[in-house]
XYZ file of N, CA and C in Angstrom:
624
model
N -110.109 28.282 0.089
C -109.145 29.249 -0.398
C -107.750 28.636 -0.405
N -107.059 29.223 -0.732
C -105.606 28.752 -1.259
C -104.610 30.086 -0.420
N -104.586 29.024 1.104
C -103.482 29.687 1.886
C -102.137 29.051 2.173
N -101.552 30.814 2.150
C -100.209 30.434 2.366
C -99.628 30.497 3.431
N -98.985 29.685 4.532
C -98.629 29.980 5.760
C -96.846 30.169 5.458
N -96.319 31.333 5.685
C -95.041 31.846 5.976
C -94.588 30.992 7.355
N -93.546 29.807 7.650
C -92.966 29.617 8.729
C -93.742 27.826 8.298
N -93.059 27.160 9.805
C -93.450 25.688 9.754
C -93.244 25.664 11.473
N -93.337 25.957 12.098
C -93.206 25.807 13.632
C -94.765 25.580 14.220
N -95.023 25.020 15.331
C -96.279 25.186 15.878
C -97.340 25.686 15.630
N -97.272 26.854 15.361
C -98.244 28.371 15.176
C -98.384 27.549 13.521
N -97.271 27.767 12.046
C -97.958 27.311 11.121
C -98.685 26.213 10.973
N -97.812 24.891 11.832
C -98.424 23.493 11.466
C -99.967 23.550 11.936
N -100.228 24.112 13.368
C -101.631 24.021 13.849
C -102.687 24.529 13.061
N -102.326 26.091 12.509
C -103.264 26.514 11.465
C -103.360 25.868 10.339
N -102.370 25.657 9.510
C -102.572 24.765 8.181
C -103.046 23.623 8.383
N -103.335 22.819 9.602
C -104.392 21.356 9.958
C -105.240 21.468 10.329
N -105.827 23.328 10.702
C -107.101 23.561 11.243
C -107.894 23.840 9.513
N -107.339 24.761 9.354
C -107.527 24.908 7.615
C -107.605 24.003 6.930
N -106.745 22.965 6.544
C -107.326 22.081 5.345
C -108.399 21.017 6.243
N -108.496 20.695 7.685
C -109.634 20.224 7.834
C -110.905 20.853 7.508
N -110.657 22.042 7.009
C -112.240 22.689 6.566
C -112.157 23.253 5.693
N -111.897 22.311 4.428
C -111.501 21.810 2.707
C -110.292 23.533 2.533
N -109.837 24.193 3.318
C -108.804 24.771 1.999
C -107.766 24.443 1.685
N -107.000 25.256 1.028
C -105.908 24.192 0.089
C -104.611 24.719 0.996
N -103.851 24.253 1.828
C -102.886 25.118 2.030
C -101.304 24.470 1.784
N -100.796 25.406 2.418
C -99.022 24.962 1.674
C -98.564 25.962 2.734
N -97.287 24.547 3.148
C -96.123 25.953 4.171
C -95.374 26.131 3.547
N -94.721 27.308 3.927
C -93.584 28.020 3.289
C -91.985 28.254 3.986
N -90.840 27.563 3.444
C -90.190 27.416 4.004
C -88.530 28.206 3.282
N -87.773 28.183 4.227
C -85.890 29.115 3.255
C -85.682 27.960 3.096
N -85.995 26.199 3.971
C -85.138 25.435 3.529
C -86.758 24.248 3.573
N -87.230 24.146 2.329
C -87.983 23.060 2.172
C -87.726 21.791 2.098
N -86.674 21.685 1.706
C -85.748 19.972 1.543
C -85.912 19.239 2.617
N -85.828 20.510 3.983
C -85.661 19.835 5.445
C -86.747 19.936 6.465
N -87.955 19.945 5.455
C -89.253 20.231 6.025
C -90.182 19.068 5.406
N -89.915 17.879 5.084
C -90.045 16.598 4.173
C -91.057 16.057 5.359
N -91.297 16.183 6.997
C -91.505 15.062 7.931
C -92.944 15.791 8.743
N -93.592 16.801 7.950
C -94.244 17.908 8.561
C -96.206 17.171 8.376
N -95.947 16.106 7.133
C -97.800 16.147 7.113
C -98.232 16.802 6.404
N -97.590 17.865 5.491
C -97.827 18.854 5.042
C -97.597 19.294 4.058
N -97.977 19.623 2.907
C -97.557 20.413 2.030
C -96.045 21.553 2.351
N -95.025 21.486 1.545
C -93.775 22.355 1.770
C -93.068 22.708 0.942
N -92.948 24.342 0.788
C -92.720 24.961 -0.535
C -91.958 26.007 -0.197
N -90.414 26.194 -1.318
C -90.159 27.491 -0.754
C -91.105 28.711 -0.621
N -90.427 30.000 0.168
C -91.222 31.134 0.679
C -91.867 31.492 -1.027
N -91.080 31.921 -1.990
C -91.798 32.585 -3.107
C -92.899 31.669 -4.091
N -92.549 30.453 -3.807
C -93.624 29.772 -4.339
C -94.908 29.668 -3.357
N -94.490 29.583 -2.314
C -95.785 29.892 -1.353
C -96.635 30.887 -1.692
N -95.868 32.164 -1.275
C -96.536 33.176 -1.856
C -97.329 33.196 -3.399
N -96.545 32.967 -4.163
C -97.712 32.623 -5.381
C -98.512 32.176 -5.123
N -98.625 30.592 -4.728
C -99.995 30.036 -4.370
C -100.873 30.605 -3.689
N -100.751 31.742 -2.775
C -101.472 32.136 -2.172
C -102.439 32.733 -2.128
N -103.404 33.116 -2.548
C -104.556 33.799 -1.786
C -104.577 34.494 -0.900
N -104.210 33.898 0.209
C -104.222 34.459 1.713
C -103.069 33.996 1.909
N -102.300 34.921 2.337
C -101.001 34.477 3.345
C -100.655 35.030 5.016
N -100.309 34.066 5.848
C -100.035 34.090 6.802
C -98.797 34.216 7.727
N -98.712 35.289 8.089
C -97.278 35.454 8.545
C -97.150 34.749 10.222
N -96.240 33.212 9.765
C -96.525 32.955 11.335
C -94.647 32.296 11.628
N -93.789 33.336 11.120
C -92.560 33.202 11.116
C -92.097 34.463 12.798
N -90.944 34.092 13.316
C -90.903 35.014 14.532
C -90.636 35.983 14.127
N -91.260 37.219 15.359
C -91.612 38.009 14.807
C -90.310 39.114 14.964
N -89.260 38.338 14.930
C -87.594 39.473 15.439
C -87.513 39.299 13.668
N -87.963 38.601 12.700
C -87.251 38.246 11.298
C -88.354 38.674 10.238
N -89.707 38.636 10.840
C -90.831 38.785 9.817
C -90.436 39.684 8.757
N -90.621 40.917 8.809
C -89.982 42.004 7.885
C -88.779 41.477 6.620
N -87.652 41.205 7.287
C -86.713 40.472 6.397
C -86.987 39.365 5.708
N -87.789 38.674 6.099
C -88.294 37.609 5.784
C -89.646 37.876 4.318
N -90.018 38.495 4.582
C -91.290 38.956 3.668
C -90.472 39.940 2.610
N -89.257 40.677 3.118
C -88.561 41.661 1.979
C -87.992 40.351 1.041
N -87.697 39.540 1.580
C -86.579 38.305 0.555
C -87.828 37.683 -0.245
N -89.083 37.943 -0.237
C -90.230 37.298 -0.980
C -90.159 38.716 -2.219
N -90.802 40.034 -1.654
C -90.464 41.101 -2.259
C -91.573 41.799 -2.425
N -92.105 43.679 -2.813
C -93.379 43.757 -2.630
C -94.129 43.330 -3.554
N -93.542 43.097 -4.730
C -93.983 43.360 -5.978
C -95.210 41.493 -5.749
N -94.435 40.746 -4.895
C -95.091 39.197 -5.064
C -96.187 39.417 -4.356
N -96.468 40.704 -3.149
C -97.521 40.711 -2.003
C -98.186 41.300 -2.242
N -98.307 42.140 -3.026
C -98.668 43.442 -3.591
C -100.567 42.675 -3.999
N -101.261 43.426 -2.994
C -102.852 42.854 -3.339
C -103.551 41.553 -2.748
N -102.863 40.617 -2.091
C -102.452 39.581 -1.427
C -102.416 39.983 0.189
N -104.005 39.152 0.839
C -104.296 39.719 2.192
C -103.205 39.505 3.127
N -102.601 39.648 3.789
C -101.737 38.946 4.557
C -102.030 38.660 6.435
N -102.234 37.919 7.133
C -102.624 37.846 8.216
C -101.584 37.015 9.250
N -101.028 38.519 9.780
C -100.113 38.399 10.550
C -100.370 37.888 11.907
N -99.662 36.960 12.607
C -99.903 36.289 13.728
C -98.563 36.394 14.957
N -97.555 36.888 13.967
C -96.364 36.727 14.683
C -96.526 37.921 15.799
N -95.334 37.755 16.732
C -95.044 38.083 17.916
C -93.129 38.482 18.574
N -92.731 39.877 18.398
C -91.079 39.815 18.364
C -90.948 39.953 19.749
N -90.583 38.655 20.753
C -89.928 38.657 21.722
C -88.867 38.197 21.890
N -88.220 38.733 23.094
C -86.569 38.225 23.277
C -86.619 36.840 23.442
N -85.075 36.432 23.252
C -84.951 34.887 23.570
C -85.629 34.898 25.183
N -85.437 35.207 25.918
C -85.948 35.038 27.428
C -87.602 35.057 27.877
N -88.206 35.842 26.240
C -89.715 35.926 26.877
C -89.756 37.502 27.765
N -89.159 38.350 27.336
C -89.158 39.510 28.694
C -88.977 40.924 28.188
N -89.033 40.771 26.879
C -88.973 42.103 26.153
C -89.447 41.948 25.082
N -90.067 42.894 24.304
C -91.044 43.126 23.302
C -89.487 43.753 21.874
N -89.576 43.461 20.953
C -88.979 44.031 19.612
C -89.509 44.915 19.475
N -90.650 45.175 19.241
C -91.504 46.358 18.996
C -92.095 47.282 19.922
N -91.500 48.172 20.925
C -92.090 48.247 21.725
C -92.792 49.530 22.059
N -92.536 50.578 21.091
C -93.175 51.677 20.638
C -94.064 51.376 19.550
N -94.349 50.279 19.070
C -94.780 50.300 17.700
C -95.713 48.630 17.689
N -96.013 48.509 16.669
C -96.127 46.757 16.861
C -95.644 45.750 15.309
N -95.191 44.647 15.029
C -94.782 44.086 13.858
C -95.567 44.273 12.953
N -96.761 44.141 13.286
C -97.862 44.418 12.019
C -98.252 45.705 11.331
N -97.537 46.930 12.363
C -97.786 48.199 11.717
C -96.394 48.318 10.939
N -95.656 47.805 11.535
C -94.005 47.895 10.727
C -94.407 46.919 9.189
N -95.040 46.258 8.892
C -95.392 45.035 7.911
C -95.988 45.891 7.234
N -97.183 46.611 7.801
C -97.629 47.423 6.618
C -97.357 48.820 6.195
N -96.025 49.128 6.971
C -95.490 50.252 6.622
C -94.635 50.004 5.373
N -94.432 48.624 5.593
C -93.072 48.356 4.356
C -93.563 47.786 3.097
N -95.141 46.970 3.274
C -95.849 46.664 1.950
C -97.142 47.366 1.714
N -96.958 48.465 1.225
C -98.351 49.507 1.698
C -99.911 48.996 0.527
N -99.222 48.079 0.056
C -99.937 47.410 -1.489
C -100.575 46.177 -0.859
N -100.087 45.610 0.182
C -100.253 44.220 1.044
C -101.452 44.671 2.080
N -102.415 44.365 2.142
C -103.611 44.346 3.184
C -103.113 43.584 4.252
N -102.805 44.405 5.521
C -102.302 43.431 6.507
C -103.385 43.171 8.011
N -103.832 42.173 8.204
C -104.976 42.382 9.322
C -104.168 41.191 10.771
N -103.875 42.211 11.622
C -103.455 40.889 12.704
C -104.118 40.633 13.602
N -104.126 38.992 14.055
C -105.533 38.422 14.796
C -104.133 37.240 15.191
N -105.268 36.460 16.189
C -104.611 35.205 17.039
C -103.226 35.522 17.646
N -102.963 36.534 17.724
C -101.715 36.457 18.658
C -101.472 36.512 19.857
N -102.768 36.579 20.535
C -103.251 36.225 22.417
C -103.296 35.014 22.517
N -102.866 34.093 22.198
C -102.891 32.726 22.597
C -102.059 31.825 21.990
N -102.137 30.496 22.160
C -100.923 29.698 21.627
C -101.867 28.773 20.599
N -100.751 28.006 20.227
C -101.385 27.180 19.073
C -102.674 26.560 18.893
N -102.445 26.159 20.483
C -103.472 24.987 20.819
C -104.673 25.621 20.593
N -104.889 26.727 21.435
C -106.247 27.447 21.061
C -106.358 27.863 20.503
N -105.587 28.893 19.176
C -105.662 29.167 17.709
C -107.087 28.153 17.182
N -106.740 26.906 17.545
C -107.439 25.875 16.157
C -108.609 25.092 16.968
N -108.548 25.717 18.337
C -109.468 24.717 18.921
C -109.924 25.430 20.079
N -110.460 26.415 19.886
C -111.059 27.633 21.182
C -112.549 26.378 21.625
N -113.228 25.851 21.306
C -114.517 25.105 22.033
C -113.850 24.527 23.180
N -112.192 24.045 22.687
C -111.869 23.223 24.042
C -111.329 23.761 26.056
N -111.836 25.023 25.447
C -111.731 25.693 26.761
C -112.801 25.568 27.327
N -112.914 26.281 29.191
C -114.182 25.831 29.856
C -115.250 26.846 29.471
N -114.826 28.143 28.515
C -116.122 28.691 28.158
C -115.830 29.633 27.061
N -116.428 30.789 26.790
C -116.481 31.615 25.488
C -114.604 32.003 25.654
N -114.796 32.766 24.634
C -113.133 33.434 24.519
C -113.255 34.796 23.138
N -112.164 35.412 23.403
C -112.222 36.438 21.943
C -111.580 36.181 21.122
N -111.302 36.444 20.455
C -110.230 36.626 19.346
C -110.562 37.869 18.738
N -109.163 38.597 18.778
C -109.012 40.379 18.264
C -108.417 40.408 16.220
N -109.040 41.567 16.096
C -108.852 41.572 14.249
C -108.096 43.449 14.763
N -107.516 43.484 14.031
C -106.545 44.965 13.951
C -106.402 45.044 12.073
N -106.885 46.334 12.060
C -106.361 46.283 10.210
C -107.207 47.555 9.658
N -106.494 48.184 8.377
C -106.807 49.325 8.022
C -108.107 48.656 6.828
N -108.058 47.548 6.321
C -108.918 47.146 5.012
C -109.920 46.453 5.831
N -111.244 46.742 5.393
C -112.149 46.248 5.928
C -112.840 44.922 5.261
N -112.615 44.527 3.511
C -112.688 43.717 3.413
C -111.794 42.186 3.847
N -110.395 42.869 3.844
C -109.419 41.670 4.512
C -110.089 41.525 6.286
N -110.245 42.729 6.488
C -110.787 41.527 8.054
C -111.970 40.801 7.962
N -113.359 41.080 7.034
C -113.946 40.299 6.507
C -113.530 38.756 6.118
N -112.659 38.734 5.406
C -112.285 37.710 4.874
C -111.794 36.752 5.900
N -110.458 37.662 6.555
C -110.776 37.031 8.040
C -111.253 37.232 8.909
N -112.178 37.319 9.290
C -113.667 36.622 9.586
C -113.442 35.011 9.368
N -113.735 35.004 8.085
C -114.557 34.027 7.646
C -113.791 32.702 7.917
N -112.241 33.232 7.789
C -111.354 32.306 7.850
C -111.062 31.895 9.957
N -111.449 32.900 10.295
C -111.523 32.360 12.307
C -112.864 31.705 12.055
N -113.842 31.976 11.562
C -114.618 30.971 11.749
C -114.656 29.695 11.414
N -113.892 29.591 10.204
C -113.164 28.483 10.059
C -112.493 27.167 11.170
N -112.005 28.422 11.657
C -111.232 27.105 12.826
C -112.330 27.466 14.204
N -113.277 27.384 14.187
C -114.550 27.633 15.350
C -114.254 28.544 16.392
N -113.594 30.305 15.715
C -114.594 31.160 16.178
C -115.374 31.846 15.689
N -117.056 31.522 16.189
C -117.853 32.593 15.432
C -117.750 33.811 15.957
N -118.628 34.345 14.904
C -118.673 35.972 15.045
C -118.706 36.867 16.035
N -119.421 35.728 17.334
C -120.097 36.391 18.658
C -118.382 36.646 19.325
N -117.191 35.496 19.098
C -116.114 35.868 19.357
C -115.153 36.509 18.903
N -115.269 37.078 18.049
C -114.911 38.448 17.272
C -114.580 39.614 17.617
N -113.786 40.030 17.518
C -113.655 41.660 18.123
C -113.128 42.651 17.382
N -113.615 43.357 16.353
C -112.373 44.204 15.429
C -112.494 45.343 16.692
N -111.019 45.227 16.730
C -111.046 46.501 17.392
C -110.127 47.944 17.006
N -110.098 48.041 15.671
C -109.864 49.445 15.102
C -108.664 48.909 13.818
N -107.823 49.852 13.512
C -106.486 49.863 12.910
C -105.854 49.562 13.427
N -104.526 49.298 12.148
C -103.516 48.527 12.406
C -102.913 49.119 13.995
N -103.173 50.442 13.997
C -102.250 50.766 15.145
C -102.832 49.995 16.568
N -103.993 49.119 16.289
C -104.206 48.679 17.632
C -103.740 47.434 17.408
N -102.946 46.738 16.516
C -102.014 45.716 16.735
C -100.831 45.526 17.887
N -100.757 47.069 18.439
C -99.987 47.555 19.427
C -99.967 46.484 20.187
N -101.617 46.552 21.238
C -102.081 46.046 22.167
C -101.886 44.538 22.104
N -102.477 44.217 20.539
C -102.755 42.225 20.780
C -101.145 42.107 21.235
N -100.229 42.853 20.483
C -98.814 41.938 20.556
C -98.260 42.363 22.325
N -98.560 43.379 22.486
C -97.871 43.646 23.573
C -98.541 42.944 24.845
N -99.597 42.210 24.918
C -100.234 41.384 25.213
C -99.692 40.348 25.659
N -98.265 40.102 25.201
C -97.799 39.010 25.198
C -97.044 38.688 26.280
N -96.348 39.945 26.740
C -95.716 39.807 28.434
C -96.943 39.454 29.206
N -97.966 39.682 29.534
C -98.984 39.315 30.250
C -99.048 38.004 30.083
N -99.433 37.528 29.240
C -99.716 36.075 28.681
C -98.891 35.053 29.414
N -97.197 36.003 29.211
C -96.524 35.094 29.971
C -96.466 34.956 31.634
N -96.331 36.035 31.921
C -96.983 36.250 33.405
C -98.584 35.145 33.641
N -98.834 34.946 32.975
C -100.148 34.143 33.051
C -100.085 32.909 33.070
N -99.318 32.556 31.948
C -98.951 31.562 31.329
C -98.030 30.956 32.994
N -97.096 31.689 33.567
C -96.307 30.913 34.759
C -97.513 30.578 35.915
N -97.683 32.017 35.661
C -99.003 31.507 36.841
C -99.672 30.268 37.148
N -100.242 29.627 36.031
C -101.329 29.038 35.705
C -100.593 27.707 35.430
N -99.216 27.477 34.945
C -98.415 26.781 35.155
C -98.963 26.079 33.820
N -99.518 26.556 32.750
C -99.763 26.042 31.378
C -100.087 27.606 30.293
N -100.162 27.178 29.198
C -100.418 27.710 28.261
C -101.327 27.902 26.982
N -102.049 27.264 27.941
C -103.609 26.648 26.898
C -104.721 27.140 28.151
N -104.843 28.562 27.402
C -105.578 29.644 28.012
C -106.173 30.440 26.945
N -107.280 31.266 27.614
C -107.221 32.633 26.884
C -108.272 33.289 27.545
N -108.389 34.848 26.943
C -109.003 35.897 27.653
C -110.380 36.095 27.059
N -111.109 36.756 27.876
C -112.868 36.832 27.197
C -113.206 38.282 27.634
N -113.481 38.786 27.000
C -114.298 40.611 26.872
C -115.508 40.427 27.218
N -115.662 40.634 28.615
C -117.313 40.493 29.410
C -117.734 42.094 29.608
N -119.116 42.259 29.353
C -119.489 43.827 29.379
C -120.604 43.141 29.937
N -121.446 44.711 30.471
C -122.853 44.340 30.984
C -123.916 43.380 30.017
N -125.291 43.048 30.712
C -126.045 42.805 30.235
C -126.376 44.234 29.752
N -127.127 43.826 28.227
C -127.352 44.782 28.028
C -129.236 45.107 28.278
N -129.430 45.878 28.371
C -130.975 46.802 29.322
C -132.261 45.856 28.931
Protein backbone atom coordinates (compact mmCIF):
# COMPACT_ATOMS: atom_id res chain seq x y z
CA UNK A 1 0.00 0.00 0.00
CA UNK A 2 0.99 3.51 -0.45
CA UNK A 3 1.49 5.06 3.11
CA UNK A 4 1.65 8.24 4.28
CA UNK A 5 3.39 8.98 7.54
CA UNK A 6 2.50 12.70 8.87
CA UNK A 7 5.83 13.77 11.03
CA UNK A 8 9.68 12.46 10.64
CA UNK A 9 10.74 11.91 14.34
CA UNK A 10 11.30 8.37 15.78
CA UNK A 11 7.70 7.14 15.87
CA UNK A 12 7.58 8.09 11.78
CA UNK A 13 11.13 6.95 10.80
CA UNK A 14 10.63 3.44 12.72
CA UNK A 15 7.26 2.77 11.06
CA UNK A 16 8.09 3.83 7.53
CA UNK A 17 11.39 1.16 7.82
CA UNK A 18 9.11 -1.37 9.34
CA UNK A 19 6.71 -0.80 6.32
CA UNK A 20 8.74 -0.60 3.31
CA UNK A 21 10.68 -3.64 4.70
CA UNK A 22 7.45 -5.49 3.93
CA UNK A 23 7.32 -4.12 0.14
CA UNK A 24 4.94 -0.89 0.84
CA UNK A 25 5.56 2.20 -0.71
CA UNK A 26 5.92 4.87 1.85
CA UNK A 27 6.81 8.64 2.03
CA UNK A 28 7.24 11.08 5.12
CA UNK A 29 5.61 14.05 5.33
CA UNK A 30 7.12 17.08 6.31
CA UNK A 31 6.26 21.65 6.79
CA UNK A 32 9.93 21.73 5.96
CA UNK A 33 11.13 18.88 3.51
CA UNK A 34 14.32 20.67 2.25
CA UNK A 35 15.59 19.92 5.86
CA UNK A 36 14.61 16.40 6.00
CA UNK A 37 17.28 15.43 2.98
CA UNK A 38 19.48 12.99 5.78
CA UNK A 39 16.41 10.68 6.89
CA UNK A 40 16.86 7.27 4.44
CA UNK A 41 13.73 8.11 3.38
CA UNK A 42 11.47 9.25 1.11
CA UNK A 43 10.41 13.26 2.05
CA UNK A 44 7.55 15.18 0.90
CA UNK A 45 5.68 18.11 1.89
CA UNK A 46 2.47 17.37 4.25
CA UNK A 47 -0.10 17.84 1.10
CA UNK A 48 1.76 15.88 -1.23
CA UNK A 49 2.04 13.19 1.28
CA UNK A 50 -1.33 13.10 1.76
CA UNK A 51 -2.09 12.61 -1.88
CA UNK A 52 0.12 9.78 -2.11
CA UNK A 53 -1.53 8.24 0.41
CA UNK A 54 -3.64 5.45 0.85
CA UNK A 55 -3.17 5.15 4.38
CA UNK A 56 -2.01 7.92 6.39
CA UNK A 57 -0.44 8.08 9.64
CA UNK A 58 -0.61 10.59 12.11
CA UNK A 59 2.69 10.34 14.02
CA UNK A 60 3.26 14.25 14.48
CA UNK A 61 2.92 15.43 18.50
CA UNK A 62 0.06 15.17 19.63
CA UNK A 63 -0.25 19.15 21.28
CA UNK A 64 -0.23 20.15 17.06
CA UNK A 65 -1.94 17.09 15.33
CA UNK A 66 -5.31 18.83 14.69
CA UNK A 67 -3.60 22.04 13.28
CA UNK A 68 -1.45 20.18 11.55
CA UNK A 69 -3.97 17.95 9.57
CA UNK A 70 -6.39 21.37 9.27
CA UNK A 71 -3.24 23.04 7.14
CA UNK A 72 -3.54 19.67 4.84
CA UNK A 73 -7.50 20.33 4.85
CA UNK A 74 -10.72 18.02 4.93
CA UNK A 75 -11.45 18.07 1.59
CA UNK A 76 -7.55 16.14 0.93
CA UNK A 77 -8.61 13.40 3.92
CA UNK A 78 -11.86 13.07 3.15
CA UNK A 79 -12.16 8.88 2.59
CA UNK A 80 -8.47 8.34 3.37
CA UNK A 81 -7.95 5.83 6.53
CA UNK A 82 -5.99 7.68 8.86
CA UNK A 83 -4.10 5.89 11.79
CA UNK A 84 -3.39 7.92 14.52
CA UNK A 85 -0.46 7.12 16.84
CA UNK A 86 0.18 10.41 18.40
CA UNK A 87 0.14 11.23 22.05
CA UNK A 88 -0.48 15.24 23.61
CA UNK A 89 1.82 15.46 26.55
CA UNK A 90 3.40 18.31 28.35
CA UNK A 91 6.95 19.27 27.78
CA UNK A 92 7.71 17.53 31.29
CA UNK A 93 5.90 14.16 30.51
CA UNK A 94 3.21 14.90 33.45
CA UNK A 95 0.09 16.02 31.94
CA UNK A 96 -2.13 14.78 29.31
CA UNK A 97 -3.59 17.69 26.45
CA UNK A 98 -6.49 15.75 26.26
CA UNK A 99 -7.59 14.93 29.34
CA UNK A 100 -11.34 14.66 29.27
CA UNK A 101 -11.26 13.50 25.85
CA UNK A 102 -8.49 11.80 23.72
CA UNK A 103 -6.57 13.29 20.24
CA UNK A 104 -8.09 10.76 18.18
CA UNK A 105 -11.68 11.50 19.13
CA UNK A 106 -10.86 15.31 18.66
CA UNK A 107 -9.31 14.09 14.90
CA UNK A 108 -12.40 12.59 14.14
CA UNK A 109 -14.57 15.11 15.37
CA UNK A 110 -12.93 17.61 13.00
CA UNK A 111 -12.65 15.15 9.79
CA UNK A 112 -15.92 13.25 10.11
CA UNK A 113 -15.23 12.05 6.22
CA UNK A 114 -11.60 10.70 7.51
CA UNK A 115 -11.83 7.04 9.05
CA UNK A 116 -9.73 7.46 12.05
CA UNK A 117 -8.52 4.13 13.95
CA UNK A 118 -5.82 4.65 16.85
CA UNK A 119 -3.37 1.81 17.70
CA UNK A 120 0.48 1.71 18.89
CA UNK A 121 0.41 4.37 21.24
CA UNK A 122 1.38 2.07 24.45
CA UNK A 123 4.77 1.82 23.54
CA UNK A 124 7.74 3.43 21.94
CA UNK A 125 9.25 3.11 18.67
CA UNK A 126 11.34 0.38 19.28
CA UNK A 127 8.51 -1.95 19.90
CA UNK A 128 6.07 -0.41 17.41
CA UNK A 129 8.30 -2.34 14.63
CA UNK A 130 9.74 -5.06 16.54
CA UNK A 131 7.32 -6.59 19.36
CA UNK A 132 9.17 -10.51 18.83
CA UNK A 133 12.08 -8.68 20.49
CA UNK A 134 10.60 -8.71 23.85
CA UNK A 135 10.83 -11.70 26.43
CA UNK A 136 7.25 -12.75 25.48
CA UNK A 137 3.67 -12.07 23.88
CA UNK A 138 2.43 -8.35 24.06
CA UNK A 139 -0.92 -6.45 22.76
CA UNK A 140 -1.41 -3.96 20.68
CA UNK A 141 -4.95 -1.95 21.07
CA UNK A 142 -7.19 -0.77 17.72
CA UNK A 143 -9.94 2.07 18.89
CA UNK A 144 -12.20 3.24 15.84
CA UNK A 145 -15.77 3.75 14.72
CA UNK A 146 -15.07 1.99 10.89
CA UNK A 147 -14.67 -1.46 10.98
CA UNK A 148 -13.16 -1.87 7.73
CA UNK A 149 -10.22 0.72 8.57
CA UNK A 150 -9.36 -1.36 11.64
CA UNK A 151 -9.35 -4.28 9.33
CA UNK A 152 -7.05 -2.76 7.21
CA UNK A 153 -5.17 -2.07 10.17
CA UNK A 154 -4.98 -5.24 11.06
CA UNK A 155 -3.31 -6.12 8.27
CA UNK A 156 -0.95 -3.35 8.37
CA UNK A 157 0.25 -4.43 12.53
CA UNK A 158 0.71 -7.53 11.11
CA UNK A 159 2.86 -6.17 8.93
CA UNK A 160 5.36 -5.11 11.36
CA UNK A 161 4.88 -8.75 13.40
CA UNK A 162 1.82 -8.39 15.31
CA UNK A 163 -0.45 -11.15 14.60
CA UNK A 164 -3.89 -11.31 15.21
CA UNK A 165 -3.54 -13.37 18.51
CA UNK A 166 -1.98 -9.76 19.58
CA UNK A 167 -4.73 -7.75 18.65
CA UNK A 168 -7.20 -6.19 20.67
CA UNK A 169 -10.07 -3.98 19.16
CA UNK A 170 -11.36 -2.74 21.94
CA UNK A 171 -14.50 -0.65 20.92
CA UNK A 172 -14.79 3.13 19.51
CA UNK A 173 -13.04 5.89 19.04
CA UNK A 174 -14.06 6.90 22.51
CA UNK A 175 -11.82 4.16 23.87
CA UNK A 176 -8.84 5.98 22.40
CA UNK A 177 -9.34 7.68 25.81
CA UNK A 178 -7.60 4.84 27.57
CA UNK A 179 -4.58 3.86 24.94
CA UNK A 180 -3.52 7.66 25.21
CA UNK A 181 -4.03 8.22 28.72
CA UNK A 182 -1.97 5.24 29.18
CA UNK A 183 0.77 7.21 28.75
CA UNK A 184 1.42 8.67 32.34
CA UNK A 185 1.69 5.06 33.40
CA UNK A 186 4.10 4.16 30.77
CA UNK A 187 6.08 6.81 32.13
CA UNK A 188 5.90 5.84 35.65
CA UNK A 189 7.07 2.52 34.17
CA UNK A 190 9.24 3.62 31.90
CA UNK A 191 11.41 5.35 35.28
CA UNK A 192 10.87 2.41 37.02
CA UNK A 193 12.33 0.00 34.82
CA UNK A 194 14.92 2.57 34.00
CA UNK A 195 14.22 1.93 30.04
CA UNK A 196 11.62 2.22 27.57
CA UNK A 197 11.52 -0.75 25.48
CA UNK A 198 8.62 -2.40 27.20
CA UNK A 199 5.15 -3.26 26.88
CA UNK A 200 1.94 -4.62 28.39
CA UNK A 201 0.09 -8.10 27.70
CA UNK A 202 -3.84 -8.80 28.41
CA UNK A 203 -3.65 -12.26 30.30
CA UNK A 204 -7.24 -13.81 31.03
CA UNK A 205 -7.99 -17.30 32.20
CA UNK A 206 -7.48 -20.48 30.54
CA UNK A 207 -10.24 -20.96 28.92
CA UNK A 208 -12.54 -24.40 30.25
Amino acid sequence: MRIGLLGTGNVARALAHGWRAAGHDVLLGSRHPEERTDLGLPVAGLNETAAHAEVLVNATPGTVSVDVLRSIGAPALAGTLLIDVGVGLSDDFTELSHPNSSLAEQIQEAFPLTPVVKTLCTMDSTVMVAPDDLHGPSTVFLSGDDAEAKRTTGRLLTDLGWPSSAQLDIGGITTARGQEHFALLFMGIANGLGSHTFNINVVTRPSA
